[in-house]
Amino acid sequence: MTVTVYVPGDAGALSVGAGEVARAITAEAARRGTPAKLVRNGSRGAYWLEPLVEIATAQGRLAYGPVSVADVAGLFDADFLNGGSHALSLGAAESMAWLKGQQRLTFERVGIVDPASVADYVKHGGYQGLAKALAMQPAAIVQAITSSGLRGRGGAAFPTGIKWKTVLDQPPGQKYITCNADEGDSGTFSDRMLMEGDPFSLIEGMTIAGMAVGATQGYIYLRAEYPHALRSLRTAIAAAHQAGYLGSDVAGSGKRFELEVRLGAGAYICGEETSMLESLEGRRGEVRVRPPLPAIKGLFGQPTVVNNVVTLATVPWILTHGAEAYAGFGVGKSRGTLPIQLAGNIRRGGLVERAFGLTLKELLYDYGGGSATGRPIRAAQIGGPLGAYVPSSQFDTLVDYEALAAIGAMLGHGGIVVFDDSVDMARMARYAMEFCAIESCGKCTPCRIGSTRGVEVIDRILEGVDGERNIALLEELCETMVQGSLCGLGGMAPFPVQSALRHFREDFRARVK
């Protein structure tokens, strides 16, 4: 009997040796004459346990990890293909407390399915949402997304249903669905994980969006640094075409929807929707002046839906289970779940999908296990390189859009980067400002010049030159950037600097002479 062995082909797992482990398992099985089928699934997101190997047994899928090449022969000796006990045994992955305590909706199939197989996707509930959408009127689909409370998971948290309704309400003609997969925030990897581990959920979500607003063409704008995601998406799109879920007759409905992947050129600014559209049209990625909004005049001047990967990949779950079921998760105006990414100085880094409403402390300690160094956590930057540094005194804050906004922070893409008490927050502020100076598209003066001057001012503070005066100058410069920049890059670049000054002022004043 051939045993199925799952070894992640996810970029994160590959970076710690999953490819070598997969090859070693294949070679050892051949040497011993043991029939084994290798499936390269996505990662479960428990990166401290990668490479995580799972075996399909009569008792379910049993996990072993972290597995190194040196462990492979010993695993075979322990009869792990039949669930044999070993020092690396973890039991059933779903029974692990870290996974069991999550509420995986968007990521329900990631780490479970074969990302290259339409049949496996369908077997695990895929394309049920599209089937329901095809039986509904476009306005009803849009209403379902609106009623679910789904908001953009890419940063701005704008209600998805309002975007879709605006595009639907435009006169009939060419419309587009675009997915911004230019995941560039530090500490974020949920988009990549989903595209590599369950690409059909994104394809299905974009197809449903096309049916909802009358669009026949979709584009995935993918970060150039994601070659594994590119291969996964291209394989999945070809398979979806072959199975009749894309093309001129989507699932036998007589409706058309085509999908292409376009690579970006490595510009952080293209995470902003109008810059992305400029790049898709073959121009330099620069922010457009609004109005008009992309929903009215977007790609090639046509009405365009712009959402990110997690937003669109959540749509199939909503259509399958109903808007009310999705809205039943979360708190206040933050409905549903969010895949949160823990990175930096954290013991158990990885992806945690939970309903809005848990606290930062629960995330950092119950899921993250505290700092990797064992020292107290001093700060966490939430929402990428433009996000505020939140001090430990505010770790009781709920993870929802409004609660974080109330303390001057933002949730953004859900990335959290952790720092212990050895961090120098003045130097972190400099890093954040320098990032903006490097990544600015240069179109507006407050961002282009302000960020460069900001780095210079912080350097003078770090050198102890006229400290108090330069601290005051830095605060004034930050406010100018917030009020005067054309887009969110320049407007939010001062947030980490301002939060560092507000909560960790002693790190700046230590240099004052």
XYZ file of C-alpha atoms in Angstrom:
513
model
C 0.000 0.000 0.000
C 1.373 3.404 -1.020
C 1.560 5.900 1.845
C 1.061 9.625 1.186
C 3.745 11.852 2.726
C 3.242 15.616 2.956
C 6.297 17.887 2.946
C 5.673 21.631 2.464
C 6.897 23.290 -0.703
C 6.129 26.687 0.837
C 8.977 29.236 0.574
C 9.242 29.582 4.351
C 9.608 25.828 4.830
C 12.043 25.596 1.915
C 14.244 28.218 3.576
C 14.830 25.869 6.516
C 15.463 22.741 4.477
C 12.095 21.271 3.430
C 13.338 20.629 -0.107
C 16.311 18.626 1.108
C 14.100 16.670 3.519
C 11.626 15.836 0.726
C 14.420 14.518 -1.464
C 15.880 12.518 1.421
C 12.488 10.891 2.161
C 12.028 9.966 -1.507
C 15.522 8.486 -1.702
C 15.172 6.545 1.557
C 11.778 5.136 0.543
C 13.272 3.979 -2.777
C 16.294 2.438 -1.036
C 14.036 0.461 1.303
C 11.542 -0.456 -1.412
C 8.737 1.251 0.498
C 5.979 2.712 -1.721
C 5.449 6.381 -0.837
C 3.688 9.229 -2.629
C 5.135 12.659 -1.914
C 2.800 15.700 -1.886
C 4.300 19.198 -1.602
C 1.592 20.959 0.370
C 1.588 24.457 1.845
C 2.895 25.183 5.323
C 0.532 25.030 8.306
C 2.181 28.258 9.416
C 3.923 26.825 12.504
C 7.316 27.913 11.220
C 9.256 26.949 14.347
C 8.306 23.333 13.549
C 9.318 23.434 9.890
C 10.141 21.277 8.047
C 6.912 19.670 9.280
C 6.319 16.244 7.716
C 2.857 14.660 7.816
C 1.866 11.071 7.086
C -1.616 9.999 5.970
C -2.559 7.063 8.225
C -5.737 5.232 9.202
C -5.755 7.421 12.329
C -5.568 10.610 10.255
C -2.589 12.775 9.333
C 0.222 12.474 11.873
C 2.914 15.142 12.106
C 6.657 15.015 12.778
C 8.887 18.038 13.146
C 11.098 19.859 12.812
C 12.644 17.209 10.567
C 16.217 17.448 9.251
C 17.874 15.283 6.622
C 19.782 13.559 9.427
C 16.464 12.486 11.001
C 15.054 10.730 7.933
C 16.663 7.293 8.334
C 15.656 7.201 12.002
C 12.070 8.060 11.110
C 11.947 5.135 8.694
C 13.467 2.890 11.364
C 10.653 3.984 13.697
C 8.091 3.045 11.010
C 6.820 6.624 10.776
C 5.075 5.809 7.476
C 2.621 3.843 9.597
C 2.494 6.403 12.395
C 5.327 4.950 14.468
C 6.476 6.813 17.567
C 9.614 8.960 17.346
C 11.199 11.803 19.311
C 9.864 14.199 16.642
C 6.268 12.874 16.869
C 3.688 15.619 17.302
C 0.494 13.593 16.913
C -2.285 14.845 14.669
C -1.509 18.379 13.479
C -5.085 19.514 14.139
C -4.767 18.433 17.779
C -1.762 20.700 18.432
C -2.911 23.388 20.885
C -1.413 26.136 18.691
C -3.572 25.109 15.714
C -6.579 23.858 17.666
C -7.116 27.278 19.230
C -7.339 29.035 15.862
C -10.397 29.837 13.747
C -9.203 29.109 10.242
C -11.712 30.274 7.652
C -9.620 31.879 4.910
C -6.790 29.424 5.639
C -9.000 26.384 6.199
C -7.288 24.379 3.438
C -3.737 25.750 3.644
C -1.358 22.985 4.666
C -4.011 20.351 3.994
C -4.618 20.275 0.231
C -2.326 19.640 -2.697
C -2.067 23.201 -4.085
C -1.696 21.931 -7.668
C -4.832 19.755 -7.666
C -8.286 21.043 -8.607
C -9.747 17.699 -7.542
C -8.254 17.975 -4.057
C -9.521 21.557 -3.762
C -13.039 20.461 -4.714
C -12.804 17.471 -2.357
C -12.172 19.887 0.511
C -15.117 22.156 -0.267
C -13.651 24.285 -3.037
C -15.797 25.918 -5.739
C -18.980 25.613 -3.668
C -18.947 29.400 -3.280
C -18.711 29.907 -7.045
C -21.570 27.460 -7.622
C -23.770 29.485 -5.264
C -22.662 32.774 -6.813
C -23.564 31.580 -10.319
C -27.110 30.918 -9.100
C -27.421 34.478 -7.731
C -27.950 37.870 -9.325
C -24.836 40.102 -9.302
C -26.444 42.550 -6.884
C -27.191 39.687 -4.479
C -23.553 38.595 -4.496
C -22.434 42.135 -3.731
C -25.024 42.375 -0.957
C -23.717 39.161 0.604
C -20.188 40.565 0.721
C -21.512 43.822 2.158
C -23.591 42.070 4.827
C -20.642 39.880 5.845
C -18.751 42.968 7.012
C -15.639 41.962 5.052
C -13.153 44.813 4.918
C -9.989 45.072 2.877
C -7.223 42.995 4.450
C -4.467 44.865 2.672
C -4.153 47.854 4.981
C -6.844 50.502 4.594
C -9.654 48.191 5.776
C -12.170 49.743 3.372
C -15.504 47.837 3.177
C -15.201 45.385 0.289
C -18.905 45.448 -0.564
C -18.870 49.213 -1.150
C -16.001 48.879 -3.649
C -17.789 46.096 -5.491
C -21.121 47.968 -5.582
C -19.436 51.045 -7.038
C -17.998 48.945 -9.889
C -21.285 47.083 -10.393
C -23.173 50.378 -10.663
C -20.997 51.633 -13.533
C -22.437 51.294 -17.077
C -21.967 47.898 -18.789
C -18.668 47.506 -20.586
C -15.138 46.320 -19.893
C -14.447 45.988 -16.168
C -11.522 44.438 -14.325
C -10.747 42.524 -11.142
C -7.252 43.172 -9.856
C -5.521 41.483 -6.953
C -2.693 43.349 -5.286
C -0.289 40.568 -4.307
C 2.677 42.937 -3.927
C 3.105 41.911 -0.282
C 5.943 44.183 0.833
C 5.352 44.917 4.520
C 8.033 43.701 6.894
C 6.888 40.702 8.904
C 4.065 39.759 6.520
C 3.706 36.492 4.654
C 0.004 35.543 4.686
C -0.502 36.397 0.996
C 2.512 34.314 0.008
C 1.425 31.396 2.196
C -2.044 31.392 0.676
C -0.873 31.653 -2.936
C 1.604 28.827 -2.396
C -0.640 26.650 -0.219
C -4.174 27.185 -1.592
C -4.039 29.189 -4.843
C -7.469 28.015 -5.996
C -9.147 29.949 -3.167
C -7.764 33.174 -4.653
C -8.734 32.114 -8.178
C -12.255 31.247 -7.015
C -12.578 34.525 -5.091
C -11.546 36.587 -8.116
C -13.930 34.628 -10.341
C -16.815 35.309 -7.931
C -15.866 38.996 -7.929
C -15.984 38.972 -11.722
C -19.477 37.450 -11.677
C -20.559 40.027 -9.077
C -19.566 43.179 -10.955
C -19.651 42.042 -14.582
C -15.885 41.824 -15.110
C -14.443 39.337 -17.588
C -10.722 39.822 -16.956
C -8.639 39.548 -13.814
C -5.001 40.304 -13.051
C -2.896 39.173 -10.105
C -0.135 41.746 -9.543
C 2.498 39.577 -7.883
C 5.573 40.633 -5.987
C 8.653 39.863 -8.099
C 10.420 38.336 -5.085
C 7.881 35.472 -4.911
C 9.047 32.896 -7.528
C 7.429 29.971 -5.687
C 4.072 31.757 -5.591
C 4.416 32.545 -9.293
C 4.868 28.874 -10.159
C 2.010 27.855 -7.882
C -0.387 30.406 -9.386
C 0.499 29.615 -12.984
C 0.043 25.884 -12.345
C -3.299 26.471 -10.609
C -4.621 28.862 -13.285
C -3.793 26.329 -16.016
C -5.507 23.576 -14.012
C -8.589 25.754 -13.415
C -8.807 26.419 -17.164
C -8.465 22.712 -17.899
C -11.263 21.912 -15.425
C -13.573 24.580 -16.854
C -13.489 26.991 -13.909
C -11.855 29.730 -15.984
C -12.334 30.722 -19.614
C -15.289 31.450 -21.864
C -17.750 29.164 -20.076
C -17.074 29.296 -16.321
C -18.448 26.111 -14.718
C -20.926 25.725 -17.598
C -22.568 29.081 -16.880
C -21.917 30.637 -20.274
C -20.067 33.482 -18.501
C -16.463 34.434 -19.209
C -13.640 35.116 -16.799
C -9.947 35.088 -17.683
C -7.055 35.439 -15.257
C -3.392 36.370 -15.663
C -0.421 36.888 -13.350
C 1.693 39.993 -13.864
C 4.997 40.477 -12.054
C 5.847 43.730 -10.311
C 9.290 45.286 -10.416
C 10.083 45.374 -6.705
C 8.599 48.738 -5.689
C 6.991 49.018 -2.236
C 4.864 51.935 -3.453
C 2.960 49.538 -5.729
C 1.215 48.230 -2.636
C -0.827 51.440 -3.037
C -3.681 50.659 -5.396
C -3.260 53.434 -7.963
C 0.513 52.890 -8.172
C -0.197 49.226 -8.832
C -2.575 50.164 -11.646
C 0.068 52.431 -13.181
C 2.551 49.551 -13.094
C 0.008 47.129 -14.593
C -0.408 49.547 -17.474
C 3.343 49.452 -18.085
C 4.279 52.759 -16.517
C 6.411 53.789 -13.549
C 4.666 52.982 -10.278
C 3.519 56.398 -9.064
C 0.456 57.433 -7.101
C -2.480 58.825 -9.058
C -4.359 61.874 -7.872
C -7.908 60.952 -6.784
C -10.713 61.416 -7.754
C -11.553 59.575 -9.937
C -11.510 56.425 -7.828
C -10.272 53.163 -9.387
C -13.789 51.733 -8.979
C -14.950 54.340 -11.507
C -11.858 54.880 -13.626
C -9.167 52.325 -12.858
C -7.140 49.961 -15.030
C -6.936 51.273 -18.609
C -9.530 53.857 -17.596
C -12.197 51.245 -16.859
C -14.108 50.427 -13.621
C -11.843 48.226 -11.534
C -12.055 46.232 -8.315
C -8.775 46.393 -6.370
C -8.454 44.006 -3.426
C -5.603 42.084 -1.877
C -5.029 38.328 -1.699
C -6.569 37.591 1.710
C -9.647 39.717 0.969
C -10.407 37.897 -2.287
C -9.530 34.453 -0.900
C -12.060 34.992 1.906
C -14.922 35.504 -0.559
C -15.479 31.776 -1.312
C -15.986 31.013 2.408
C -18.589 33.789 2.679
C -20.537 32.582 -0.366
C -20.313 28.953 0.778
C -21.359 29.458 4.401
C -23.317 32.703 4.189
C -22.744 36.333 5.089
C -24.350 35.926 8.498
C -21.989 33.085 9.430
C -18.941 35.207 8.585
C -20.308 38.285 10.367
C -20.794 36.088 13.440
C -17.046 36.218 14.015
C -15.324 39.332 15.341
C -16.230 42.440 17.327
C -17.706 45.861 16.551
C -17.035 46.916 12.976
C -14.259 44.335 12.615
C -16.079 41.225 11.414
C -14.729 37.834 10.503
C -11.177 36.634 11.045
C -7.715 37.942 10.244
C -4.621 35.875 9.430
C -2.060 37.475 11.765
C 1.637 36.996 11.153
C 4.090 36.842 14.070
C 7.707 37.626 13.223
C 10.845 39.187 14.655
C 12.090 38.286 18.130
C 9.346 35.738 18.843
C 9.677 32.137 20.038
C 6.874 30.674 17.921
C 6.750 32.730 14.751
C 4.079 31.904 12.212
C 0.533 32.522 11.068
C -2.407 32.693 13.460
C -5.943 33.104 12.094
C -8.353 34.249 14.755
C -11.541 36.284 14.932
C -11.039 39.949 15.750
C -11.225 40.622 19.478
C -8.338 38.789 21.116
C -5.637 40.906 22.762
C -2.100 41.589 21.612
C -0.892 39.892 24.798
C -2.716 36.673 23.856
C -1.092 36.733 20.430
C 2.414 37.453 21.659
C 2.454 35.106 24.627
C -0.238 32.404 24.204
C 0.519 31.875 20.509
C 3.966 33.431 20.137
C 5.389 32.047 23.370
C 7.128 35.314 24.254
C 10.426 36.487 22.833
C 12.894 34.084 21.236
C 15.621 35.398 23.570
C 13.533 34.885 26.683
C 13.836 38.577 27.553
C 10.757 40.764 28.149
C 9.015 42.033 25.016
C 9.406 45.791 24.930
C 7.549 46.695 21.734
C 5.722 45.289 18.733
C 5.403 47.023 15.395
C 1.993 46.303 13.920
C 0.998 46.898 10.303
C 4.329 46.833 8.507
C 7.123 49.417 8.210
C 4.596 52.275 8.367
C 2.964 50.899 11.506
C 3.320 52.272 15.014
C 5.559 50.734 17.664
C 3.187 49.590 20.410
C 4.728 49.444 23.928
C 4.165 46.534 26.339
C 1.930 48.797 28.458
C -0.661 48.641 25.642
C -0.591 44.889 25.001
C -4.076 44.525 26.522
C -5.464 46.326 23.442
C -7.897 44.266 21.370
C -6.855 43.280 17.870
C -9.465 45.141 15.863
C -9.276 48.120 13.560
C -10.959 50.662 15.828
C -9.268 49.614 19.087
C -5.810 49.906 17.533
C -6.673 53.215 15.870
C -7.697 54.522 19.301
C -4.118 54.089 20.559
C -2.568 55.589 17.431
C -1.769 52.270 15.759
C -3.082 50.423 12.716
C -3.651 46.766 11.936
C -2.764 46.999 8.262
C -1.936 43.646 6.688
C -1.790 41.925 10.077
C 1.977 41.656 10.380
C 3.474 41.951 13.874
C 7.231 42.323 14.383
C 8.418 41.792 17.951
C 11.334 43.410 19.845
C 12.696 42.532 23.275
C 14.002 45.007 25.857
C 17.449 45.219 24.265
C 16.109 47.183 21.279
C 17.142 50.794 20.650
C 13.913 52.455 19.560
C 15.651 55.594 18.295
C 17.547 53.441 15.806
C 14.326 51.643 14.877
C 12.746 55.038 14.178
C 15.650 55.838 11.880
C 15.200 52.515 10.078
C 11.514 53.269 9.483
C 12.205 56.745 8.123
C 15.031 55.488 5.891
C 12.708 52.829 4.480
C 10.313 55.574 3.355
C 13.155 57.602 1.842
C 14.240 54.585 -0.212
C 10.754 53.502 -1.272
C 9.160 56.895 -1.979
C 7.944 57.167 -5.571
C 9.146 60.783 -5.521
C 5.936 62.331 -6.835
C 5.195 64.614 -3.870
C 7.618 66.854 -1.974
C 6.586 66.075 1.637
C 7.370 62.377 1.168
C 10.342 62.669 -1.202
C 12.197 65.424 0.657
C 10.656 65.021 4.114
C 11.783 61.421 4.540
C 15.351 62.243 3.482
C 15.518 65.218 5.856
C 13.970 63.015 8.541
C 16.829 60.519 8.348
C 19.328 63.371 8.583
C 17.619 64.824 11.658
C 17.511 61.442 13.423
C 21.202 60.929 12.616
C 21.982 64.244 14.346
C 19.952 63.124 17.374
C 21.818 59.789 17.486
C 25.120 61.694 17.328
C 24.039 63.868 20.251
C 24.067 67.070 18.192
C 21.691 69.745 19.535
C 19.383 66.973 20.765
C 16.297 68.743 22.140
C 16.112 71.138 19.210
C 16.373 68.294 16.712
C 13.770 66.215 18.553
C 11.355 69.153 18.246
C 12.319 69.576 14.581
C 11.685 65.868 13.940
C 8.212 66.104 15.474
C 7.381 69.112 13.298
C 8.697 67.385 10.165
C 6.610 64.285 10.891
C 3.445 66.349 11.198
C 4.185 68.067 7.867
C 4.544 64.687 6.161
C 1.310 63.381 7.685
C -0.685 66.415 6.593
C 0.927 67.101 3.214
C 1.769 63.800 1.527
C -0.171 62.627 -1.516
C -0.651 59.023 -0.419
C -0.394 56.691 2.537
C 3.339 56.031 2.140
C 4.379 59.562 3.027
C 1.333 60.115 5.211
C 2.009 57.087 7.397
C 5.816 56.912 7.280
C 6.009 59.192 10.344
C 3.766 56.873 12.415
C 6.591 54.621 13.686
C 8.779 57.664 14.389
C 5.980 59.476 16.219
C 5.133 56.374 18.266
C 8.803 55.864 19.163
C 9.014 59.490 20.325
C 5.773 59.148 22.265
C 6.463 55.869 24.061
C 10.258 55.537 24.052
C 11.445 59.135 24.265
C 14.205 58.115 26.667
C 16.003 56.362 23.792
C 16.243 59.702 21.977
C 17.068 61.769 25.049
C 19.874 59.385 26.011
C 21.876 61.064 23.240
C 21.151 64.635 24.361
C 24.292 66.377 25.526
